[in-house]
mmCIF file of C-alpha atoms and ligand atoms in Angstrom:
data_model
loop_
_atom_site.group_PDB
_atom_site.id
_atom_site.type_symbol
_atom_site.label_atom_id
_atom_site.label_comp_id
_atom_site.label_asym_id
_atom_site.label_seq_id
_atom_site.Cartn_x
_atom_site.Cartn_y
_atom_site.Cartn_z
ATOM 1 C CA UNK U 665 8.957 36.115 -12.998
ATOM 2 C CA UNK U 666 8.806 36.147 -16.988
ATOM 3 C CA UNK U 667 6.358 33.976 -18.593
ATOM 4 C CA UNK U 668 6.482 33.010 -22.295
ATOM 5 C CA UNK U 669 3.114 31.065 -22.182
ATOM 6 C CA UNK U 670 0.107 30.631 -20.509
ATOM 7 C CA UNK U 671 -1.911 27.458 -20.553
ATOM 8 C CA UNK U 672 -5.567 27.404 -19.018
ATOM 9 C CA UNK U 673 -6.138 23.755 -18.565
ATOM 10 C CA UNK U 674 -9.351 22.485 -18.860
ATOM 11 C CA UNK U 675 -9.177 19.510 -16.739
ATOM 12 C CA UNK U 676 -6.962 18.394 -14.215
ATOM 13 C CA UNK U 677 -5.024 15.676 -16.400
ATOM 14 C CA UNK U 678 -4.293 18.713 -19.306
ATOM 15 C CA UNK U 679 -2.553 20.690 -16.708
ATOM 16 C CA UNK U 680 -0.716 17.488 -14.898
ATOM 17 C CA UNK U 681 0.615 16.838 -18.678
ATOM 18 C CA UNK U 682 1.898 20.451 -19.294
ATOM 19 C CA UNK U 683 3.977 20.194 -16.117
ATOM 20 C CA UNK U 684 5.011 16.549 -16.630
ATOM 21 C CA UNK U 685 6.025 17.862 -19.882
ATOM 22 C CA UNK U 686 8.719 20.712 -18.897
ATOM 23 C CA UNK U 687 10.097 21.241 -15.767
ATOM 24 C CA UNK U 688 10.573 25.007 -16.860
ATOM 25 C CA UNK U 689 6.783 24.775 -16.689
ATOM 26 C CA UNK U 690 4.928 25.718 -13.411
ATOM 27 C CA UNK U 691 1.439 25.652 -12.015
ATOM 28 C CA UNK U 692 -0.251 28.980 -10.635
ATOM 29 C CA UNK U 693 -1.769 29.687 -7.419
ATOM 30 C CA UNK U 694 -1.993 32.781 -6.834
ATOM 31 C CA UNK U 695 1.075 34.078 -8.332
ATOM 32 C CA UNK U 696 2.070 36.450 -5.027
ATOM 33 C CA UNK U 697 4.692 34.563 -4.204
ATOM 34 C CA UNK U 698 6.013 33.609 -8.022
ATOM 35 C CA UNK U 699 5.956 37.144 -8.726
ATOM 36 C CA UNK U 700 8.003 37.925 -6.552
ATOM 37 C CA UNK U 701 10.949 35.153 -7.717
ATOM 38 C CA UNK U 702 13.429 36.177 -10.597
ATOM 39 C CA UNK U 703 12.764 32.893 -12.730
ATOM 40 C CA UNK U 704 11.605 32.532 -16.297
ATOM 41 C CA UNK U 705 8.778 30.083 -16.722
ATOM 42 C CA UNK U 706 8.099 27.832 -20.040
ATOM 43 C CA UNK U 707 4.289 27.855 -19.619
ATOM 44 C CA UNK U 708 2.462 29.055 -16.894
ATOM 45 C CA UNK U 709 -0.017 26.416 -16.137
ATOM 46 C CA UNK U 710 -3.377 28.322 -14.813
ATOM 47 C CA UNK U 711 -6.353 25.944 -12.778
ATOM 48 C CA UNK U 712 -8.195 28.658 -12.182
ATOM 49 C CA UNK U 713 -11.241 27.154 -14.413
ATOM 50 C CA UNK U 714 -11.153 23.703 -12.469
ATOM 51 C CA UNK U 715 -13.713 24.561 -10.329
ATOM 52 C CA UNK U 716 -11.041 24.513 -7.148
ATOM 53 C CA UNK U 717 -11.848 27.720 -5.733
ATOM 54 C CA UNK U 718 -15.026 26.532 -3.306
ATOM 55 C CA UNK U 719 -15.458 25.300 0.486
ATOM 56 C CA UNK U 720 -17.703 22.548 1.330
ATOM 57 C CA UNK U 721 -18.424 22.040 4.797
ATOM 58 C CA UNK U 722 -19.953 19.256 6.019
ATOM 59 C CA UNK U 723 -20.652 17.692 9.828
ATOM 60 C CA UNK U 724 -17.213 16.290 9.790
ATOM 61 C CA UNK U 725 -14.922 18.186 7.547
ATOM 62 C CA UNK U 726 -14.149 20.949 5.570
ATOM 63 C CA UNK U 727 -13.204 20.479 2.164
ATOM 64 C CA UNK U 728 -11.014 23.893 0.695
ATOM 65 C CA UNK U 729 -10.519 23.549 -2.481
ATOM 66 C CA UNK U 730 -6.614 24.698 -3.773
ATOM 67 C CA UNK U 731 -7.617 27.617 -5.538
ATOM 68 C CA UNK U 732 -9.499 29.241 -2.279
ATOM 69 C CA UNK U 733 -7.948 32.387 -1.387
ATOM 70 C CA UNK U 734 -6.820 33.333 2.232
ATOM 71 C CA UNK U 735 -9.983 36.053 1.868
ATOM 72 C CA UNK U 736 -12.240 33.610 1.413
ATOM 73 C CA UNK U 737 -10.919 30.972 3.524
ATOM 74 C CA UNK U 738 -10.638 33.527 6.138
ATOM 75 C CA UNK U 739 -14.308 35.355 5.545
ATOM 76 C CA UNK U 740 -15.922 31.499 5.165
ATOM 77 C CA UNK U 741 -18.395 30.908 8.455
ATOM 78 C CA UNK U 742 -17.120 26.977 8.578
ATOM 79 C CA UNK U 743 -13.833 28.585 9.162
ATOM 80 C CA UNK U 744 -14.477 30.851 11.727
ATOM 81 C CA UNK U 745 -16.719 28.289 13.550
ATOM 82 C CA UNK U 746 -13.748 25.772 14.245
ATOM 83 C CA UNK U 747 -11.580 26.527 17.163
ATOM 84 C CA UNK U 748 -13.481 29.430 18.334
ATOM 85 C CA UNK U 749 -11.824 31.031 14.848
ATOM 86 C CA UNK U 750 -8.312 31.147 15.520
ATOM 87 C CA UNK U 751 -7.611 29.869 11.850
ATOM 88 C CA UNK U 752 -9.378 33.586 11.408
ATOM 89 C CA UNK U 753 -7.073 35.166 13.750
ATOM 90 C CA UNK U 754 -4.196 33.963 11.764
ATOM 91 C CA UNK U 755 -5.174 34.182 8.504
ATOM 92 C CA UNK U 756 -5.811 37.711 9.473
ATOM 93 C CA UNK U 757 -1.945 38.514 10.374
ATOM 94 C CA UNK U 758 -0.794 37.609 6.907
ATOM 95 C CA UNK U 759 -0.201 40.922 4.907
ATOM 96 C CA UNK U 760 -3.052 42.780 3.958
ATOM 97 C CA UNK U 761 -6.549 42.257 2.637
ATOM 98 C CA UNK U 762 -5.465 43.025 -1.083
ATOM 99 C CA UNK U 763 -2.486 40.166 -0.929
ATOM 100 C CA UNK U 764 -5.145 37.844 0.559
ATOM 101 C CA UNK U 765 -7.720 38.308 -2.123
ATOM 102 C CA UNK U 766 -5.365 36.575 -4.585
ATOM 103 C CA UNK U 767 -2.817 34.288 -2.745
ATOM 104 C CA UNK U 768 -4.130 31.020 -2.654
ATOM 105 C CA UNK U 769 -4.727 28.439 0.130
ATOM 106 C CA UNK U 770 -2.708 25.619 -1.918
ATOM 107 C CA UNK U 771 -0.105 27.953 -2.932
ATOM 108 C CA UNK U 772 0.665 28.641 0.998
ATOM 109 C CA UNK U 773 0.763 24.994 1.456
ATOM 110 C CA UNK U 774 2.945 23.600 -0.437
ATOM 111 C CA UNK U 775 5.553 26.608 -0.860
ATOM 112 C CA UNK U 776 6.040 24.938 2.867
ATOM 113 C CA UNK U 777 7.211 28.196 4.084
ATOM 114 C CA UNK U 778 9.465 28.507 7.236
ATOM 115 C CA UNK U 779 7.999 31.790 8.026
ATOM 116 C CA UNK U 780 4.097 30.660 7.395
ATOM 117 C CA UNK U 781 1.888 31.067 9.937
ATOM 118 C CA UNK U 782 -1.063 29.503 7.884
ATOM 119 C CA UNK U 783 0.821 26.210 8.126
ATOM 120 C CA UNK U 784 1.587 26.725 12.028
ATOM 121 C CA UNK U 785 -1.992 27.345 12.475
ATOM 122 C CA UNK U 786 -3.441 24.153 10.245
ATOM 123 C CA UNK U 787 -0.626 21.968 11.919
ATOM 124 C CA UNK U 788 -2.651 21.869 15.283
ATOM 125 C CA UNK U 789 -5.626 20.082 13.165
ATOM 126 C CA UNK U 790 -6.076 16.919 11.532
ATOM 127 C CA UNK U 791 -5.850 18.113 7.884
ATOM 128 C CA UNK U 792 -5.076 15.568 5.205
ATOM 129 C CA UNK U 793 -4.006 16.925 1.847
ATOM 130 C CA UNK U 794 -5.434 15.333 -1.395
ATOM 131 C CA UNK U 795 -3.270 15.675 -4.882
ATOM 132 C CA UNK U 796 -3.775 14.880 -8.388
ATOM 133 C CA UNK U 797 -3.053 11.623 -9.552
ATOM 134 C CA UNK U 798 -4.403 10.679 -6.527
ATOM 135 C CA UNK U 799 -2.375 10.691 -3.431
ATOM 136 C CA UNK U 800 -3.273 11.422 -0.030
ATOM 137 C CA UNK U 801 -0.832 12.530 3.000
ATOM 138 C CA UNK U 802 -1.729 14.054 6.437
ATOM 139 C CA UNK U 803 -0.116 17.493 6.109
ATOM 140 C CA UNK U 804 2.562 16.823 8.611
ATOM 141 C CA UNK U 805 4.021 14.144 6.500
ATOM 142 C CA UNK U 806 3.824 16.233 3.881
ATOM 143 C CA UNK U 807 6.073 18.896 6.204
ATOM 144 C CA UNK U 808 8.450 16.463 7.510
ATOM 145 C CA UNK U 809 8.143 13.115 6.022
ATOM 146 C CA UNK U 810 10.266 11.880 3.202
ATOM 147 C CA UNK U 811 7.595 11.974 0.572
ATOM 148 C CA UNK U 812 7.417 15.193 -1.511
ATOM 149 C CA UNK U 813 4.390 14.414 -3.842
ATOM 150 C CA UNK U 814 4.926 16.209 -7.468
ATOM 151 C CA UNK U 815 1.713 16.347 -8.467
ATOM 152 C CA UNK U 816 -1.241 19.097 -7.952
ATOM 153 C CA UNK U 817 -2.691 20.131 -4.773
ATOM 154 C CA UNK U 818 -6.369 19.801 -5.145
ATOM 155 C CA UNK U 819 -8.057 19.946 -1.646
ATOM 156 C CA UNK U 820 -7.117 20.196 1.896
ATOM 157 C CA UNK U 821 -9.254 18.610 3.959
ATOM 158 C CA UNK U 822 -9.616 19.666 7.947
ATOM 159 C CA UNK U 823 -11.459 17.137 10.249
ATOM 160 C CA UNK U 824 -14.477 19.425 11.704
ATOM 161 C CA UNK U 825 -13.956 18.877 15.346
ATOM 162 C CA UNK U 826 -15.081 20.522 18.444
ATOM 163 C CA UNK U 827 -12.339 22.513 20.664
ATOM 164 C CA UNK U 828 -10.975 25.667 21.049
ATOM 165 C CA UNK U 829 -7.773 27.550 19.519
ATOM 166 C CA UNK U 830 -5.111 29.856 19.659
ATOM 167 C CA UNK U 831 -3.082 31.407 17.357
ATOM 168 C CA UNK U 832 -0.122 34.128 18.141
ATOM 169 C CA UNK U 833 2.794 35.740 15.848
ATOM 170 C CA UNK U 834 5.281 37.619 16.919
ATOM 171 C CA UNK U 835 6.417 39.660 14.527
ATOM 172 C CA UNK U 836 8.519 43.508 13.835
ATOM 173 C CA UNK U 837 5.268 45.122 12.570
ATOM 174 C CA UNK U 838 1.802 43.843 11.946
ATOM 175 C CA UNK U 839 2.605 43.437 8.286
ATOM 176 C CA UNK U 840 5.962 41.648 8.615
ATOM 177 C CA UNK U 841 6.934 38.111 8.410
ATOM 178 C CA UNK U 842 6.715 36.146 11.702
ATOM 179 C CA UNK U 843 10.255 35.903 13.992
ATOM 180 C CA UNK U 844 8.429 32.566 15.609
ATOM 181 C CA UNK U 845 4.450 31.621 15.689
ATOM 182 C CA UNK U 846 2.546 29.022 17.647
ATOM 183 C CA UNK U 847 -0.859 27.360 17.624
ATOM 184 C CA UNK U 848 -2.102 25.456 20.108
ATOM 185 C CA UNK U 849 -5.777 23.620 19.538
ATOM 186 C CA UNK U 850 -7.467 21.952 22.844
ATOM 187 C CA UNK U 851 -9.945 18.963 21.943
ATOM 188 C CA UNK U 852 -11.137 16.455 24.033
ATOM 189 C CA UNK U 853 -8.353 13.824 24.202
ATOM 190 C CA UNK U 854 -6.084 16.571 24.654
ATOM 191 C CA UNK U 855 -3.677 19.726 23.346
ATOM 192 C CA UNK U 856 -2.364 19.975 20.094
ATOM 193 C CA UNK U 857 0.798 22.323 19.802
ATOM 194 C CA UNK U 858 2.882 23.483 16.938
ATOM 195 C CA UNK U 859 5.873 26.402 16.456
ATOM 196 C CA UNK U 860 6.521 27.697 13.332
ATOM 197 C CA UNK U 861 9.245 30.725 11.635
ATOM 198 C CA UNK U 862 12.014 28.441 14.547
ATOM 199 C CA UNK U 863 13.359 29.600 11.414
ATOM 200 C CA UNK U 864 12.128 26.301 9.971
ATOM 201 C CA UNK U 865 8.643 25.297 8.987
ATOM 202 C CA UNK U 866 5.761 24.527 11.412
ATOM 203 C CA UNK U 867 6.500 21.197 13.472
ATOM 204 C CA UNK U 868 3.988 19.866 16.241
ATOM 205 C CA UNK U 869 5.537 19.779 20.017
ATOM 206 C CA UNK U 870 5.072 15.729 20.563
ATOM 207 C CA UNK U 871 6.891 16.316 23.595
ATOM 208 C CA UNK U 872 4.342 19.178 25.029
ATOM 209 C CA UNK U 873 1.355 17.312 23.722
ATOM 210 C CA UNK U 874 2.104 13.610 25.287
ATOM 211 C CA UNK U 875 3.062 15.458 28.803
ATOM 212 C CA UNK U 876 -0.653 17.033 28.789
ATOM 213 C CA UNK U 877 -2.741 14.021 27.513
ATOM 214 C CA UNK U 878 -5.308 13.801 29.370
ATOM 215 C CA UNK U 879 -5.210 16.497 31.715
ATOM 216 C CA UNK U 880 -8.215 17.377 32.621
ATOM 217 C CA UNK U 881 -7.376 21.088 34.405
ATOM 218 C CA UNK U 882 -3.701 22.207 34.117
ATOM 219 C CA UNK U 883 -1.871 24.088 36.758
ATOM 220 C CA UNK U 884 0.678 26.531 36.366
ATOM 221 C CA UNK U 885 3.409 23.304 36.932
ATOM 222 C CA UNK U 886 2.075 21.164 33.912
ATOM 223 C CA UNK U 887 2.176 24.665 31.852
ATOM 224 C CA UNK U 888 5.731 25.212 32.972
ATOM 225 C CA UNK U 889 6.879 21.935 32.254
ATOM 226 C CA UNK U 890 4.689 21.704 28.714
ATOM 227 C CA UNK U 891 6.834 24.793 28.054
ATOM 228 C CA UNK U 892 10.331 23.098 28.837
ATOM 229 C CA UNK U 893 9.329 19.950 26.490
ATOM 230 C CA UNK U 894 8.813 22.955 23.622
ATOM 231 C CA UNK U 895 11.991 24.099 24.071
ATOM 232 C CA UNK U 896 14.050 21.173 24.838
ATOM 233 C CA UNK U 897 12.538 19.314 22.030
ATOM 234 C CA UNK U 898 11.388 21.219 19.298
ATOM 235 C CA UNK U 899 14.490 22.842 17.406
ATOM 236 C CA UNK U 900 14.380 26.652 17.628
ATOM 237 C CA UNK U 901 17.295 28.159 15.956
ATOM 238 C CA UNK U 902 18.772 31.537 14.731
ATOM 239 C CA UNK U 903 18.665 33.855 11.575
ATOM 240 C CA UNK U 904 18.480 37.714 10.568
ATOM 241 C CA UNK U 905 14.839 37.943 12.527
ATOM 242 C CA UNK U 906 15.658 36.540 15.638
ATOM 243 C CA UNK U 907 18.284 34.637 17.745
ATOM 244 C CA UNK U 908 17.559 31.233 19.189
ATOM 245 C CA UNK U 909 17.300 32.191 22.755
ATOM 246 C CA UNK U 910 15.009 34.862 21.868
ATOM 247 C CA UNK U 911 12.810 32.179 20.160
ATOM 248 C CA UNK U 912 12.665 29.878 23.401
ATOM 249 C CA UNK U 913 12.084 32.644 25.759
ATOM 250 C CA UNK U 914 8.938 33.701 23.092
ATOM 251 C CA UNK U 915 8.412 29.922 22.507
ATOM 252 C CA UNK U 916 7.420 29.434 26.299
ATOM 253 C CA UNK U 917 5.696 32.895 26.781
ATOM 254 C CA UNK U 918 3.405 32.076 24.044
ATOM 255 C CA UNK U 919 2.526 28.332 25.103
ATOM 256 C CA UNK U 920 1.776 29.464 28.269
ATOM 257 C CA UNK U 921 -0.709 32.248 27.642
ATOM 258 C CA UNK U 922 -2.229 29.974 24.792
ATOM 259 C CA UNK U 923 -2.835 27.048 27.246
ATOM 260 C CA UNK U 924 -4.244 29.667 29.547
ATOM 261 C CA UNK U 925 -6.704 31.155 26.551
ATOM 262 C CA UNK U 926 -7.808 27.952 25.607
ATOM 263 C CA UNK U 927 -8.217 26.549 28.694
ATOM 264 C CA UNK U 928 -10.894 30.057 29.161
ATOM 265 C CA UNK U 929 -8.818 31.724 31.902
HETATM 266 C C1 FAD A 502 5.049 40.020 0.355
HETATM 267 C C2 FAD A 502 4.505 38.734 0.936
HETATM 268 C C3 FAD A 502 4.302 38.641 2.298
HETATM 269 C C4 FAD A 502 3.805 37.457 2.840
HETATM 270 N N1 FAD A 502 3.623 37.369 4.197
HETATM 271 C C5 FAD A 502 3.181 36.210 4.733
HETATM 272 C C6 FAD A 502 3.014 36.093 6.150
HETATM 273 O O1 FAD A 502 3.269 37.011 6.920
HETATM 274 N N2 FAD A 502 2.555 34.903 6.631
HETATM 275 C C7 FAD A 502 2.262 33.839 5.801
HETATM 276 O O2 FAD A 502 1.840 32.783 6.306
HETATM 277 N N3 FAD A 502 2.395 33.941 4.475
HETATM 278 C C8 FAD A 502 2.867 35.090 3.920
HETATM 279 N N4 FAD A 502 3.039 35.166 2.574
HETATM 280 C C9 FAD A 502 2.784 33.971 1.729
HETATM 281 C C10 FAD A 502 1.388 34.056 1.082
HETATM 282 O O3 FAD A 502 0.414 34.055 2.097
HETATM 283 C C11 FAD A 502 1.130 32.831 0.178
HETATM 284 O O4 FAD A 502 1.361 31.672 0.919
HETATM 285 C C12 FAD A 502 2.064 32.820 -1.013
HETATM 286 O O5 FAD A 502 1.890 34.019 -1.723
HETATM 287 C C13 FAD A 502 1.791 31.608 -1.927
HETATM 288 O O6 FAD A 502 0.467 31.603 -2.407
HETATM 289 P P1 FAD A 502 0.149 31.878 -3.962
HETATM 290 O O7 FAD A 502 -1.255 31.463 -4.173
HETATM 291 O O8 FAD A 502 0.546 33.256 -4.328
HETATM 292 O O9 FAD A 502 1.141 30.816 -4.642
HETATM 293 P P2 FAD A 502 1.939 30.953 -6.022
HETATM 294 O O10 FAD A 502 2.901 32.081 -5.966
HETATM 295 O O11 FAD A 502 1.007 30.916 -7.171
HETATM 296 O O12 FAD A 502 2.708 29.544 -5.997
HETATM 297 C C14 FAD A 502 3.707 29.241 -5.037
HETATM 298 C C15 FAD A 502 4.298 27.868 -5.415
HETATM 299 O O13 FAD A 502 3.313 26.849 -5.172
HETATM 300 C C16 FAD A 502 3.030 26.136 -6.381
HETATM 301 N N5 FAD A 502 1.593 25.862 -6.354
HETATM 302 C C17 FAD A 502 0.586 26.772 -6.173
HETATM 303 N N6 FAD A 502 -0.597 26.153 -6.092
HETATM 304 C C18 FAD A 502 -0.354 24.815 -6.240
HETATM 305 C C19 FAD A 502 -1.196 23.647 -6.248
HETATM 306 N N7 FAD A 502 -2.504 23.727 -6.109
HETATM 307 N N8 FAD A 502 -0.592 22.440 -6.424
HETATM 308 C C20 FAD A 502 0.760 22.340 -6.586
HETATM 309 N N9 FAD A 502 1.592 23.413 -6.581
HETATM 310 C C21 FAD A 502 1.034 24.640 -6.407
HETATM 311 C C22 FAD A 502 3.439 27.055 -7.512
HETATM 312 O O14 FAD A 502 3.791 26.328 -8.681
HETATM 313 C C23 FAD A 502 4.659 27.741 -6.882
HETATM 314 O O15 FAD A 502 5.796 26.928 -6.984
HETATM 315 C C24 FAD A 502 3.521 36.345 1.992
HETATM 316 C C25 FAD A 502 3.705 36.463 0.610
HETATM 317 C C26 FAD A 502 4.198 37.631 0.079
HETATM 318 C C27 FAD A 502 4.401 37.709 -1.418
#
């Protein structure tokens, strides 16, 4: 990444302009994952004064700001309270400490990474993602509806609701990117499940999650046949970290001993 300016907007609208202005011109999260991309930016549009970098929690959500890094998100006492902290547990598998004190919450949004397991993990809550000029879009039209908004990320707001979660990564080595991830979240109507790194990004298991509605206790044939609906439904495909049957037979390992860990067994 080369930069030949840097702007540090003072208000949202200032940096909106600048990148309305130049498509050479790019905002900054973070900057992990820029850095690591061979492309020469214009001006380097910086938010970082914006006041984006807080988390307010209140009874029924929890506003992140953009600019939140994983640390923080991760180390915030909202975060670890919802879902018995699995949004901790994940968090926790990406990289190390010193990447996660400067990559950004918005940046790992919308780079809508196949391999993310941050987006796996927030795609088993109700999380609605507010930009600047003001849009709003539930994050999994964001993922896989037709829309791509072009403006800034501002907040992402998650619905505070009771239930329990569970994330899992399978990966080479602690540090590496994920070969397939899942997160399942039980509440009271019923299961939320999404895969993510099938190479492709996260997608919920609509399939999985209709078959269990309502299920009060699950036995071992509702978790086999949840399982099947992953697999059967939810594309899982090939690349240099895994094959496609490898991802189904960790696919259906995973949902099983998730269901099992959230359901307390
Ligand atoms: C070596 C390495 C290993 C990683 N491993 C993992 C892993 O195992 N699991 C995982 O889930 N993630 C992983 N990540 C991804 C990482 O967690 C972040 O998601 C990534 O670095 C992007 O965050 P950032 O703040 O650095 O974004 P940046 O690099 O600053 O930006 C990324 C893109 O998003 C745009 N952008 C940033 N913020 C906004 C905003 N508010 N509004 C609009 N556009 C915006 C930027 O213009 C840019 O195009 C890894 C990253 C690296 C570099």
């Amino acid at each position: 990444m080369k930069i030949e300016r840097l702007l540090r907007a003072d208000t949202l609208e200032e940096a909106y302009e600048a990148l309305q202005a130049d498509k050479a011109n790019t905002l900054l999260g973070g900057g992990v994952w820029l850095k690591q991309l061979n492309r020469k930016i214009s001006t380097a549009v910086d938010i970082t004064r914006l006041g984006l970098d807080t988390i307010e929690a209140g009874e029924d959500v929890i506003d992140v700001g953009a600019m939140v890094t994983l640390r923080d998100f991760e180390t915030h006492p909202a975060i670890a309270g919802l879902g018995n902290g699995f949004l901790v547990d994940c968090t926790q598998r990406i990289m190390s400490v010193a990447l996660r004190n400067v990559a950004t919450v918005g940046g790992s949004v919308i780079g809508r990474f196949g391999f993310s397991d941050f987006l796996t993990a927030l795609s088993v809550l109700d999380v609605t993602l507010v930009f600047y000029p003001l849009k709003k879009l539930s994050l999994e039209a964001f993922l896989h509806g037709r829309e791509k908004p072009t403006g800034i990320l501002t907040n992402i707001v998650i619905r505070n609701e009771t239930g329990t979660g569970c994330f899992k990564k399978n990966a080479n080595t602690l540090l590496d990117f994920a070969r397939l991830n899942l997160a399942v979240f039980r509440h009271r109507g019923g299961y939320r499940i999404a895969v993510g790194a099938r190479p492709g990004v996260a997608k919920r298991a609509h399939e999985s999650m209709a078959y269990l509605q309502g299920r009060e206790s699950l036995e071992k044939e509702d978790v086999d046949e949840a399982a099947t609906r992953l697999v059967s439904h939810v594309k899982l495909g090939s690349n240099n970290r895994a094959s496609a049957d490898y991802r189904k037979t960790v696919a259906q390992s995973y949902l099983k001993r998730a269901l099992q860990e959230v359901n307390g067994r």
